């Protein structure tokens, strides 16, 4: 009996001794999947190899939606990760959750030494509170650009991408006359067609500065140039200039552009690498800033992608480990450069951008044009209308817009009726969200 | 005196059923109870501040015309995919039962679709039926624009019905075949001796004798098409175009897991649960009467 007790004591001593030498672990969950998910997993690996004090346990959640969903479920069961990657549309839920450790406070408490002013304002504002405090760390960011086929445009004697939507419409007509079967591929994605369009042209998507001013915001997109914009799309489709391309039709936007079927499309800059890797041989293309309504009044486009949130309720040791990780993955060289080199995402700070430029990153023919995204994001000072979108349950609002546009383009109703219906339903969603968070104010 | 096999020891009996009860409680009653609670409150995604709102969530659900659209789509989907898959399965089973050449191979291959996961079936159907690149795009080469499930709601609906029916055919086939093979040969042979042809024997002898199986399969298929259609819809159409394929279970998924409106999703699941209970009840009450158990 005594021997046993001694043995047990020795074993305990051994175990504690061993764990003291072990690294401090913390959990990081991410939403990116496929190739991009592997880039994140590798980022973790690089961090773990870069030092021997901390260890990030990184788990892919199989999608942005699921990352948010699983984090919520885990938080309710008190099993949540320390750091989580959450997509743009999830920002408002996290801000109101009471479950997070605001990034600015975290950075101060754990001496992260981050110069918040270095973030591109177009990116910083999207993830900041209405008072301009950043509550999460921008990680993978992109914005929308126009992908255009230079050879197709050469057929109509032009070597520049159209700057305005009016010019774009004329080009499409000329392209058709020149024998280009599909001048423009589009889908009903609200991020490009509604959100970026509204930001770049300085028109509101919702009242109260697109929701930054509070949960009482109401939809405004049914009373803006967005309606005419969609009518143009429909006219182009009906005239045979443009085509709907989705996974359901067989080829999505990027596939139909990369194989030369359609002469242009709008998509995220993050697909720049994909087009290069999947294009048919000899496709002569470039990216340009999205067209605007009035070329003299372009404002900045908004960001898409995801940011890293620190969750509350973890031990000091875990936070120290997380701090080291965040420092590593947001630094210009080990963070931004790594992401930009391995994906189509863009650097998020001026420091990162300057670093890439100084190293000749954009001189590589495969990457030339990616700086267009930075130009687009910094086209103007950030205005209250180009700051971002801060609406509750925005995922459902996007879905309303999409399905109503589908109905309009299939000829079931007019574009006005469809967008009015989408606005009406979106307002109901917003009121429900407001009621769910009754008594809470948006930070 | 009547002899009964009963447990005199109630505690022992309780111990025997406890594991099963525990499972049912954990995976059915508890979540259902939670859903009921959420359905009468407004639950914030991260929890914390839920407020009792009574019937508000149900009112929101019932006053939404799009919800009724999804009910209509679900019912239509359940009826048409069940009818289609049972019809095909019974035909296949009747002919395999005739032991035509190669019936062993058929028996094996007909069952295969059921071994596939719904999302895999969805993906396959999306490729086969995609208007630009799929198999069926040949149709569009002859009649441009005839088939486009990305654009035309009816086409999309037909596509998910086909996918669901195709997947269930194998399952139904095995049950039908088993039922047919349990019919004593003598019955059919007697019919044959009386001069009944193949089709006449199928219609008047074999089919009436497998009605218990038919009834069982109707219940299973209807329930399955309500709850398991999610995998197919999510991959092939995402509920679109313009909600033409938004079945109830997909709407629940979208509102709850994507929109994070747990209360709205909970209210809808309660309605769906009641609907399935009601449908099953109707089937037992009215259809089962016409079933002859031997």
XYZ file of C-alpha atoms in Angstrom:
737
model
C 0.000 0.000 0.000
C 2.752 2.372 0.937
C 4.705 1.471 -2.161
C 1.702 2.191 -4.275
C 1.236 5.619 -2.751
C 4.862 6.415 -3.320
C 4.603 5.315 -6.892
C 1.568 7.488 -7.396
C 3.369 10.465 -5.921
C 6.336 9.901 -8.166
C 4.070 9.641 -11.156
C 2.319 12.908 -10.286
C 5.638 14.666 -9.810
C 6.811 13.347 -13.135
C 3.642 14.425 -14.869
C 3.753 17.983 -13.541
C 7.430 18.210 -14.364
C 6.691 17.166 -17.901
C 3.801 19.572 -18.346
C 5.894 22.483 -17.073
C 8.236 21.901 -19.961
C 5.296 21.660 -22.334
C 4.215 24.615 -24.390
C 1.216 26.692 -23.448
C -1.545 25.695 -25.783
C -4.549 27.626 -27.023
C -7.184 26.933 -29.609
C -7.673 28.766 -32.857
C -10.638 28.019 -35.130
C -10.825 29.139 -38.718
C -13.488 29.121 -41.382
C -11.532 29.028 -44.623
C -11.646 25.729 -46.479
C -9.880 24.003 -49.350
C -6.601 25.495 -50.525
C -7.170 28.588 -48.444
C -7.802 26.473 -45.361
C -4.467 24.791 -45.915
C -2.773 28.166 -46.090
C -4.191 28.982 -42.646
C -3.204 25.591 -41.252
C 0.293 26.148 -42.535
C 0.352 29.596 -40.968
C -0.259 27.895 -37.613
C 2.479 25.426 -38.287
C 4.928 28.196 -39.097
C 4.005 29.967 -35.873
C 4.479 26.806 -33.841
C 7.862 26.241 -35.415
C 8.948 29.838 -34.942
C 9.163 29.556 -31.139
C 8.953 26.915 -28.418
C 6.884 28.543 -25.708
C 3.411 28.430 -27.201
C 1.422 26.150 -29.361
C -1.600 27.047 -31.453
C -4.049 24.178 -31.885
C -5.714 25.103 -35.144
C -8.940 23.549 -36.311
C -10.731 24.223 -39.579
C -14.486 24.423 -39.115
C -15.461 23.741 -42.699
C -16.705 27.147 -43.757
C -17.209 30.683 -42.533
C -20.807 30.001 -41.516
C -19.860 26.939 -39.591
C -16.981 28.681 -37.868
C -19.444 31.222 -36.487
C -22.091 28.616 -35.710
C -19.636 26.293 -33.967
C -18.132 29.114 -31.964
C -21.573 30.098 -30.741
C -22.402 26.516 -29.788
C -19.028 26.095 -28.117
C -19.385 29.343 -26.234
C -22.730 28.227 -24.874
C -21.065 25.041 -23.660
C -18.044 27.012 -22.385
C -15.773 25.092 -24.737
C -14.965 27.934 -27.079
C -11.590 28.606 -28.681
C -9.381 31.507 -27.642
C -9.100 32.966 -31.120
C -11.532 32.538 -33.994
C -11.666 33.695 -37.587
C -15.043 35.269 -38.315
C -16.225 36.567 -41.669
C -17.319 40.123 -42.380
C -21.052 39.429 -42.059
C -20.597 37.912 -38.587
C -19.023 41.074 -37.192
C -22.216 42.528 -35.755
C -23.158 39.340 -33.902
C -19.758 39.244 -32.287
C -19.838 42.902 -31.349
C -23.115 42.385 -29.530
C -22.255 38.988 -28.111
C -20.612 39.995 -24.856
C -18.422 36.962 -25.506
C -15.358 38.666 -26.873
C -12.267 40.415 -25.682
C -12.060 43.575 -27.833
C -8.898 43.589 -29.935
C -7.847 47.096 -28.941
C -8.132 46.246 -25.247
C -6.455 42.900 -25.718
C -3.572 44.486 -27.590
C -3.064 46.941 -24.762
C -3.346 44.364 -21.956
C -0.936 41.980 -23.614
C 1.491 44.520 -25.079
C 0.847 43.718 -28.705
C 2.210 47.070 -29.758
C -0.067 47.492 -32.772
C -0.211 50.774 -34.632
C -3.904 50.839 -35.447
C -3.479 53.857 -37.701
C -1.457 51.748 -40.136
C -4.494 49.735 -41.173
C -6.023 50.908 -44.422
C -9.008 52.978 -43.325
C -11.305 51.028 -45.650
C -10.394 47.872 -43.779
C -10.103 49.305 -40.279
C -13.501 50.952 -40.405
C -15.259 47.828 -41.497
C -14.199 45.997 -38.349
C -14.278 48.994 -36.001
C -17.060 50.112 -33.717
C -18.965 53.279 -34.503
C -16.431 55.072 -32.319
C -13.599 53.772 -34.440
C -12.211 51.242 -31.973
C -11.076 48.022 -33.552
C -12.493 44.984 -31.854
C -10.929 42.375 -34.094
C -7.720 41.887 -36.054
C -8.131 42.084 -39.845
C -6.648 38.920 -41.278
C -7.565 37.895 -44.803
C -9.006 40.806 -46.724
C -10.099 41.430 -50.254
C -12.229 43.788 -52.245
C -14.137 43.564 -55.512
C -12.573 44.339 -58.890
C -13.511 44.036 -62.543
C -11.859 41.171 -64.401
C -11.672 41.996 -68.087
C -10.391 40.251 -71.168
C -7.999 42.570 -72.987
C -8.250 40.707 -76.286
C -12.013 41.048 -76.296
C -11.785 44.766 -75.632
C -9.112 45.069 -78.318
C -11.745 43.871 -80.800
C -13.662 47.071 -80.171
C -10.505 49.141 -80.350
C -10.061 49.777 -76.649
C -7.111 49.065 -74.422
C -8.589 50.369 -71.202
C -11.237 48.934 -68.960
C -14.416 51.034 -68.813
C -14.440 53.534 -65.958
C -18.168 54.080 -65.684
C -21.148 51.780 -65.886
C -22.502 53.815 -68.813
C -19.284 53.249 -70.722
C -19.389 49.598 -69.695
C -22.882 49.274 -71.174
C -21.731 50.752 -74.476
C -18.722 48.463 -74.518
C -20.965 45.450 -73.992
C -23.058 46.486 -76.951
C -19.958 46.951 -79.087
C -18.569 43.608 -77.905
C -21.739 41.871 -78.990
C -21.536 43.562 -82.376
C -17.899 42.460 -82.624
C -18.942 38.868 -82.162
C -18.252 38.362 -78.458
C -20.955 36.001 -77.343
C -20.869 36.761 -73.634
C -19.512 40.158 -72.677
C -20.193 40.021 -68.976
C -20.824 37.232 -66.488
C -22.748 38.119 -63.347
C -24.638 36.478 -60.528
C -26.848 37.733 -57.711
C -24.176 38.102 -55.101
C -25.068 41.079 -52.971
C -21.481 41.742 -51.887
C -20.448 42.885 -55.362
C -23.646 44.117 -56.900
C -25.152 45.884 -53.940
C -22.603 46.448 -51.201
C -19.554 47.401 -53.264
C -21.690 49.307 -55.748
C -23.246 51.371 -52.968
C -19.943 52.075 -51.236
C -18.053 53.067 -54.376
C -20.781 55.387 -55.561
C -21.378 56.873 -52.158
C -25.011 55.840 -51.908
C -26.634 54.452 -48.788
C -27.582 50.838 -48.348
C -29.415 51.522 -45.100
C -30.158 54.503 -42.915
C -28.110 55.484 -39.844
C -24.874 55.277 -41.840
C -25.540 51.754 -43.048
C -26.361 50.678 -39.534
C -23.266 51.965 -37.744
C -25.502 54.441 -35.951
C -27.618 51.807 -34.233
C -29.849 48.778 -34.533
C -32.789 50.926 -35.640
C -31.434 51.298 -39.173
C -33.773 50.793 -42.098
C -33.099 49.588 -45.609
C -32.549 52.296 -48.202
C -31.304 50.353 -51.218
C -34.719 50.238 -52.877
C -34.628 54.023 -53.290
C -31.147 54.396 -54.728
C -29.288 53.994 -58.000
C -28.993 50.313 -57.149
C -32.425 49.789 -58.698
C -31.350 51.327 -62.005
C -28.105 49.397 -61.826
C -29.993 46.110 -61.634
C -32.303 47.243 -64.428
C -29.199 47.777 -66.552
C -28.062 44.260 -65.732
C -31.436 42.915 -66.757
C -31.417 44.915 -69.985
C -27.943 43.589 -70.767
C -29.078 40.064 -70.112
C -32.207 40.450 -72.220
C -30.146 41.912 -75.060
C -27.778 38.959 -74.881
C -24.762 41.022 -73.811
C -24.469 39.500 -70.374
C -25.136 36.130 -68.834
C -25.876 34.679 -65.417
C -23.128 32.284 -64.402
C -23.418 30.295 -61.193
C -22.441 26.856 -59.963
C -25.970 25.797 -60.849
C -25.612 26.777 -64.477
C -22.434 24.730 -64.652
C -19.771 27.422 -64.481
C -19.459 30.148 -61.905
C -18.202 33.660 -62.612
C -14.540 32.881 -62.293
C -14.722 29.649 -64.260
C -16.596 31.282 -67.110
C -14.075 34.131 -67.191
C -10.969 31.957 -66.906
C -11.991 29.644 -69.736
C -12.689 32.606 -71.997
C -16.457 32.111 -72.249
C -17.270 35.563 -70.903
C -15.197 38.656 -71.564
C -15.603 40.220 -68.132
C -16.915 39.673 -64.659
C -16.828 41.236 -61.232
C -15.326 39.283 -58.386
C -13.106 39.401 -55.361
C -9.399 40.145 -55.866
C -8.843 36.958 -53.881
C -9.637 35.057 -57.085
C -6.731 36.665 -58.924
C -4.540 33.625 -58.301
C -7.345 31.217 -59.206
C -7.809 32.843 -62.604
C -4.076 32.584 -63.245
C -3.983 28.957 -62.209
C -7.065 27.856 -64.126
C -7.129 30.089 -67.203
C -6.986 28.712 -70.720
C -3.622 29.244 -72.379
C -3.175 32.670 -73.868
C -6.025 34.396 -72.061
C -4.945 38.014 -72.035
C -6.610 39.658 -69.086
C -6.266 42.172 -66.314
C -8.158 43.546 -63.384
C -9.464 47.089 -62.987
C -11.337 49.050 -60.404
C -15.070 48.452 -60.576
C -16.844 50.916 -62.851
C -18.701 53.770 -61.137
C -21.666 55.952 -62.041
C -19.718 59.194 -62.070
C -15.975 58.799 -62.521
C -15.212 62.004 -60.659
C -17.026 60.872 -57.543
C -15.487 57.489 -56.801
C -15.275 56.632 -53.120
C -13.447 53.730 -51.566
C -14.686 50.196 -51.991
C -15.256 48.067 -48.923
C -13.489 45.039 -47.649
C -14.549 41.413 -47.710
C -12.953 38.506 -45.937
C -12.529 37.777 -42.279
C -10.911 38.996 -39.094
C -9.596 37.339 -35.954
C -11.550 37.697 -32.729
C -10.298 36.966 -29.232
C -12.930 35.304 -27.051
C -13.388 36.079 -23.395
C -13.171 33.722 -20.426
C -9.741 32.207 -20.978
C -6.740 31.995 -18.679
C -3.937 34.525 -18.646
C -1.516 31.911 -19.986
C -3.743 31.164 -22.945
C -4.069 34.848 -23.686
C -0.313 35.244 -23.621
C -0.016 32.427 -26.101
C -2.765 33.941 -28.229
C -1.025 37.311 -28.096
C 2.173 35.803 -29.442
C 0.175 34.152 -32.198
C -1.691 37.313 -33.129
C 1.534 39.239 -33.192
C 2.986 36.656 -35.546
C 0.050 36.406 -37.950
C -0.583 40.143 -38.190
C 3.027 41.277 -38.574
C 3.867 42.674 -42.036
C 6.449 40.002 -42.845
C 5.263 36.844 -41.070
C 1.598 37.707 -41.442
C 0.527 39.947 -44.281
C 3.288 38.916 -46.646
C 2.620 35.252 -45.989
C -1.082 35.655 -46.745
C -0.519 37.801 -49.844
C 2.068 35.407 -51.238
C -0.004 32.299 -50.744
C -3.473 33.578 -51.586
C -5.058 36.400 -53.548
C -5.808 38.346 -50.366
C -4.258 41.757 -49.952
C -2.052 43.313 -47.278
C -4.120 45.122 -44.679
C -1.727 47.798 -43.440
C 0.351 50.413 -45.205
C 3.408 48.762 -43.639
C 2.576 45.438 -45.225
C 1.815 47.040 -48.571
C 5.092 48.997 -48.567
C 7.003 45.858 -47.637
C 5.519 43.936 -50.548
C 6.146 46.784 -52.945
C 9.756 47.165 -51.838
C 10.331 43.475 -52.445
C 8.967 43.708 -55.958
C 5.934 41.558 -55.154
C 3.730 43.263 -57.729
C 6.385 43.078 -60.474
C 5.800 39.362 -60.816
C 3.587 39.096 -63.932
C 1.374 36.626 -62.102
C 0.598 39.224 -59.466
C 0.593 42.390 -61.476
C -2.719 44.105 -61.086
C -3.312 43.049 -57.510
C -2.412 46.520 -56.310
C -5.610 47.620 -58.071
C -7.418 46.334 -55.002
C -5.455 48.696 -52.766
C -6.174 51.574 -55.153
C -9.845 50.735 -54.977
C -9.862 50.487 -51.178
C -8.033 53.801 -50.821
C -9.783 55.647 -53.669
C -11.029 58.268 -51.225
C -11.200 59.071 -47.563
C -13.667 56.783 -45.879
C -17.098 58.387 -45.842
C -20.021 57.417 -43.612
C -21.437 55.546 -46.581
C -18.283 53.682 -47.555
C -17.325 52.613 -44.098
C -18.980 49.252 -44.248
C -22.271 47.651 -43.394
C -23.384 47.026 -39.852
C -26.766 45.358 -40.151
C -28.124 42.551 -38.007
C -28.592 39.135 -39.605
C -27.057 40.455 -42.793
C -26.698 36.883 -44.097
C -30.470 36.656 -44.355
C -30.705 40.101 -45.951
C -28.223 39.001 -48.596
C -30.343 35.922 -49.222
C -33.500 38.043 -49.588
C -31.792 40.250 -52.143
C -30.549 37.253 -54.050
C -33.826 35.388 -54.237
C -35.837 38.495 -55.153
C -33.378 39.329 -57.915
C -33.655 35.765 -59.157
C -37.402 36.239 -59.353
C -37.008 39.528 -61.236
C -34.487 38.181 -63.705
C -36.647 35.145 -64.374
C -39.401 37.569 -65.303
C -41.740 36.822 -62.399
C -41.834 40.488 -61.378
C -40.248 43.782 -62.300
C -36.892 44.795 -60.894
C -38.546 47.554 -58.829
C -41.097 45.184 -57.345
C -38.394 42.668 -56.522
C -36.085 45.143 -54.819
C -38.993 46.693 -52.922
C -39.994 43.250 -51.718
C -36.410 42.492 -50.692
C -36.233 45.796 -48.803
C -39.533 45.139 -47.100
C -38.513 41.687 -45.957
C -35.070 42.917 -44.953
C -36.688 45.536 -42.748
C -38.671 42.814 -41.009
C -35.414 40.944 -40.420
C -33.820 44.080 -39.000
C -36.752 44.748 -36.654
C -36.611 41.194 -35.406
C -32.916 41.510 -34.799
C -33.467 44.764 -32.959
C -36.060 43.095 -30.765
C -33.783 40.127 -30.067
C -31.112 42.519 -28.829
C -33.529 44.791 -27.033
C -31.775 46.930 -24.479
C -28.391 46.509 -26.093
C -26.674 49.233 -28.032
C -24.308 48.712 -30.862
C -20.812 49.700 -29.756
C -55.383 -19.765 -17.542
C -53.622 -17.231 -19.633
C -49.881 -17.397 -19.450
C -47.933 -14.200 -19.650
C -44.250 -13.526 -19.748
C -43.966 -10.588 -17.395
C -41.265 -9.244 -15.137
C -42.247 -9.458 -11.535
C -39.283 -7.245 -10.761
C -40.137 -3.757 -12.005
C -36.700 -2.405 -11.170
C -35.049 -4.974 -13.369
C -37.386 -4.061 -16.190
C -36.609 -0.403 -15.692
C -32.906 -1.166 -15.792
C -33.341 -2.962 -19.096
C -35.111 -0.101 -20.795
C -33.028 2.613 -19.138
C -30.280 2.788 -21.790
C -32.874 3.171 -24.534
C -34.839 5.739 -22.545
C -31.665 7.643 -21.851
C -30.860 7.787 -25.562
C -34.347 8.913 -26.482
C -34.324 11.482 -23.749
C -30.919 12.889 -24.700
C -31.466 12.949 -28.420
C -35.170 13.597 -28.676
C -37.018 14.904 -25.635
C -34.305 17.196 -24.404
C -33.633 18.936 -27.759
C -37.367 19.104 -28.405
C -37.882 20.711 -25.024
C -35.103 23.181 -25.762
C -36.617 23.970 -29.161
C -40.003 24.549 -27.528
C -38.448 26.948 -25.073
C -36.623 28.830 -27.812
C -39.781 28.939 -29.901
C -41.568 30.975 -27.255
C -38.671 33.305 -26.509
C -36.284 35.472 -28.478
C -32.921 33.830 -28.198
C -29.820 35.884 -28.964
C -27.113 33.902 -30.776
C -24.712 33.880 -27.853
C -27.503 33.426 -25.354
C -27.806 35.480 -22.259
C -30.761 37.735 -22.750
C -33.731 35.774 -23.882
C -37.109 37.185 -23.400
C -40.485 35.455 -23.243
C -42.488 36.447 -26.297
C -45.280 33.882 -26.321
C -46.665 33.241 -29.786
C -44.653 35.957 -31.534
C -42.318 33.561 -33.328
C -45.210 31.436 -34.536
C -47.059 34.548 -35.667
C -43.965 35.651 -37.591
C -43.722 32.248 -39.209
C -47.382 31.963 -40.134
C -47.722 35.501 -41.422
C -44.843 35.026 -43.812
C -46.095 34.107 -47.299
C -42.677 32.682 -48.090
C -43.153 30.216 -45.263
C -46.358 28.934 -46.790
C -44.521 28.685 -50.095
C -41.995 26.435 -48.421
C -44.808 24.285 -46.968
C -46.336 23.969 -50.415
C -42.965 23.107 -51.954
C -42.312 20.510 -49.231
C -45.649 18.781 -49.635
C -45.377 18.715 -53.398
C -41.839 17.460 -53.108
C -42.811 14.714 -50.671
C -45.744 13.509 -52.748
C -44.069 13.576 -56.130
C -40.746 12.080 -55.085
C -42.492 9.353 -53.069
C -44.851 8.458 -55.902
C -42.057 8.456 -58.448
C -39.619 6.414 -56.429
C -42.214 3.871 -55.238
C -43.522 3.483 -58.770
C -40.101 2.840 -60.244
C -39.037 0.611 -57.369
C -42.094 -1.634 -57.577
C -41.639 -2.051 -61.314
C -37.993 -2.965 -60.902
C -38.821 -5.367 -58.081
C -41.604 -7.075 -60.035
C -39.286 -7.764 -62.926
C -36.308 -8.810 -60.849
C -38.657 -11.136 -59.001
C -39.410 -12.827 -62.318
C -35.795 -13.995 -62.281
C -35.010 -12.773 -65.737
C -31.467 -13.220 -66.942
C -29.010 -11.221 -64.852
C -31.411 -10.535 -61.989
C -28.638 -10.955 -59.437
C -26.684 -8.098 -60.981
C -29.787 -5.908 -61.020
C -30.506 -6.712 -57.408
C -27.081 -5.480 -56.464
C -26.904 -2.376 -58.645
C -30.430 -1.141 -57.947
C -29.643 -0.849 -54.270
C -26.423 1.133 -54.750
C -27.880 4.668 -54.889
C -29.106 4.359 -51.320
C -25.545 3.821 -50.159
C -24.643 7.347 -51.304
C -24.863 10.314 -49.006
C -27.452 12.907 -50.021
C -24.883 15.661 -50.677
C -22.999 13.329 -53.021
C -26.226 12.636 -54.890
C -26.882 16.374 -54.996
C -23.467 17.093 -56.426
C -23.856 14.420 -59.082
C -27.264 15.731 -60.088
C -25.994 19.285 -60.181
C -23.325 18.268 -62.662
C -25.561 16.036 -64.748
C -28.322 18.626 -64.983
C -26.292 21.795 -65.267
C -27.557 23.648 -68.336
C -24.133 24.695 -69.670
C -21.854 21.800 -69.003
C -23.901 18.805 -67.931
C -25.249 15.755 -69.694
C -28.575 17.399 -70.146
C -27.006 20.403 -71.836
C -27.399 18.403 -75.049
C -31.113 19.156 -74.783
C -30.307 22.849 -74.751
C -28.266 22.495 -77.896
C -31.347 21.301 -79.748
C -33.877 23.561 -78.015
C -31.935 26.485 -76.569
C -33.069 27.520 -73.132
C -35.397 24.568 -72.626
C -33.671 23.322 -69.508
C -32.208 25.728 -66.973
C -32.637 24.861 -63.295
C -30.512 27.857 -62.323
C -33.119 30.137 -63.781
C -36.392 28.284 -63.997
C -37.949 27.245 -60.707
C -39.897 24.344 -62.212
C -36.771 22.838 -63.711
C -34.994 23.133 -60.387
C -37.915 21.491 -58.614
C -37.988 18.616 -61.103
C -34.290 18.155 -60.540
C -34.534 17.760 -56.765
C -37.523 15.421 -57.095
C -35.525 13.251 -59.479
C -32.533 13.251 -57.152
C -34.580 12.283 -54.103
C -36.534 9.632 -56.005
C -33.375 8.182 -57.488
C -31.786 7.930 -54.077
C -34.783 6.217 -52.473
C -35.448 3.793 -55.322
C -32.795 1.365 -54.109
C -34.146 1.245 -50.592
C -37.725 0.802 -51.750
C -36.661 -1.815 -54.265
C -35.099 -4.058 -51.618
C -38.229 -3.951 -49.474
C -40.514 -4.639 -52.407
C -38.364 -7.496 -53.594
C -38.299 -9.062 -50.140
C -42.065 -8.738 -49.942
C -42.568 -10.249 -53.381
C -40.302 -13.143 -52.587
C -42.199 -13.922 -49.427
C -45.369 -14.501 -51.440
C -45.716 -18.255 -51.809
C -44.939 -19.317 -55.354
C -47.972 -21.525 -55.331
C -50.255 -18.521 -55.352
C -48.778 -17.144 -58.557
C -48.547 -20.568 -60.065
C -52.202 -21.231 -59.345
C -53.012 -17.967 -61.120
C -50.889 -18.985 -64.062
C -52.664 -22.317 -64.312
C -55.954 -20.503 -64.396
C -54.673 -18.642 -67.414
C -53.657 -15.289 -65.888
C -50.860 -13.592 -67.813
C -47.795 -11.998 -66.272
C -49.291 -8.508 -65.935
C -52.608 -9.806 -64.672
C -50.816 -11.832 -61.961
C -48.775 -8.797 -60.940
C -51.792 -6.564 -60.710
C -54.292 -8.915 -59.095
C -52.113 -11.200 -57.022
C -48.697 -9.829 -56.231
C -49.455 -6.153 -55.674
C -52.388 -6.704 -53.294
C -50.261 -9.082 -51.292
C -47.479 -6.561 -50.748
C -49.669 -3.690 -49.556
C -48.274 -3.863 -45.992
C -44.824 -3.187 -47.427
C -46.217 -0.474 -49.667
C -47.800 1.201 -46.694
C -44.626 1.006 -44.653
C -42.624 2.486 -47.524
C -45.065 5.345 -48.042
C -44.632 6.378 -44.417
C -40.857 6.078 -44.578
C -40.544 7.904 -47.910
C -42.776 10.801 -46.936
C -40.931 11.292 -43.677
C -37.575 10.948 -45.364
C -38.398 13.475 -48.050
C -39.363 15.977 -45.363
C -36.308 15.624 -43.189
C -33.528 14.311 -45.416
C -34.079 16.483 -48.468
C -31.731 19.036 -46.970
C -28.551 17.455 -48.334
C -29.862 17.434 -51.876
C -31.353 20.916 -51.819
C -28.322 22.488 -50.195
C -25.942 21.232 -52.870
C -28.044 21.358 -56.020
C -30.049 24.558 -55.750
C -29.487 26.233 -52.384
C -33.255 26.669 -52.194
C -33.368 28.745 -55.357
C -33.996 30.039 -57.884
C -36.308 32.536 -56.225
C -37.123 30.019 -53.457
C -38.640 27.525 -55.869
C -36.938 24.637 -54.095
C -36.898 25.980 -50.573
C -38.297 23.054 -48.623
C -39.230 23.549 -44.967
C -36.147 21.867 -43.606
C -33.892 24.028 -45.764
C -35.593 27.176 -44.538
C -35.094 26.028 -40.956
C -31.429 25.448 -41.656
C -31.044 28.823 -43.298
C -32.850 30.854 -40.652
C -31.188 29.022 -37.789
C -27.700 28.119 -38.840
C -26.939 30.829 -41.343
C -29.136 33.655 -40.097
C -28.541 32.662 -36.448
C -32.183 33.385 -35.672
C -32.574 30.410 -33.374
C -36.036 31.264 -32.176
C -37.506 31.528 -35.651
C -35.866 28.238 -36.636
C -37.083 26.581 -33.431
C -40.671 27.653 -34.081
C -40.462 26.256 -37.602
C -39.060 22.938 -36.395
C -41.931 22.597 -33.966
C -44.364 23.167 -36.826
C -42.515 20.682 -39.011
C -42.554 18.110 -36.227
C -46.308 18.522 -35.741
C -46.854 18.299 -39.484
C -44.950 15.037 -39.762
C -46.778 13.616 -36.752
C -50.075 14.630 -38.332
C -49.168 13.133 -41.700
C -48.085 9.873 -40.112
C -51.272 9.786 -38.084
C -53.379 10.330 -41.198
C -51.535 7.576 -42.977
C -52.084 5.121 -40.160
C -55.676 6.145 -39.680
C -56.842 6.160 -43.286
C -54.434 4.321 -45.516
C -53.683 1.463 -43.198
C -57.358 0.459 -43.274
C -56.897 -0.633 -46.819
C -53.878 -2.768 -46.021
C -54.344 -6.517 -45.653
C -51.907 -8.028 -43.241
C -51.950 -11.724 -43.923
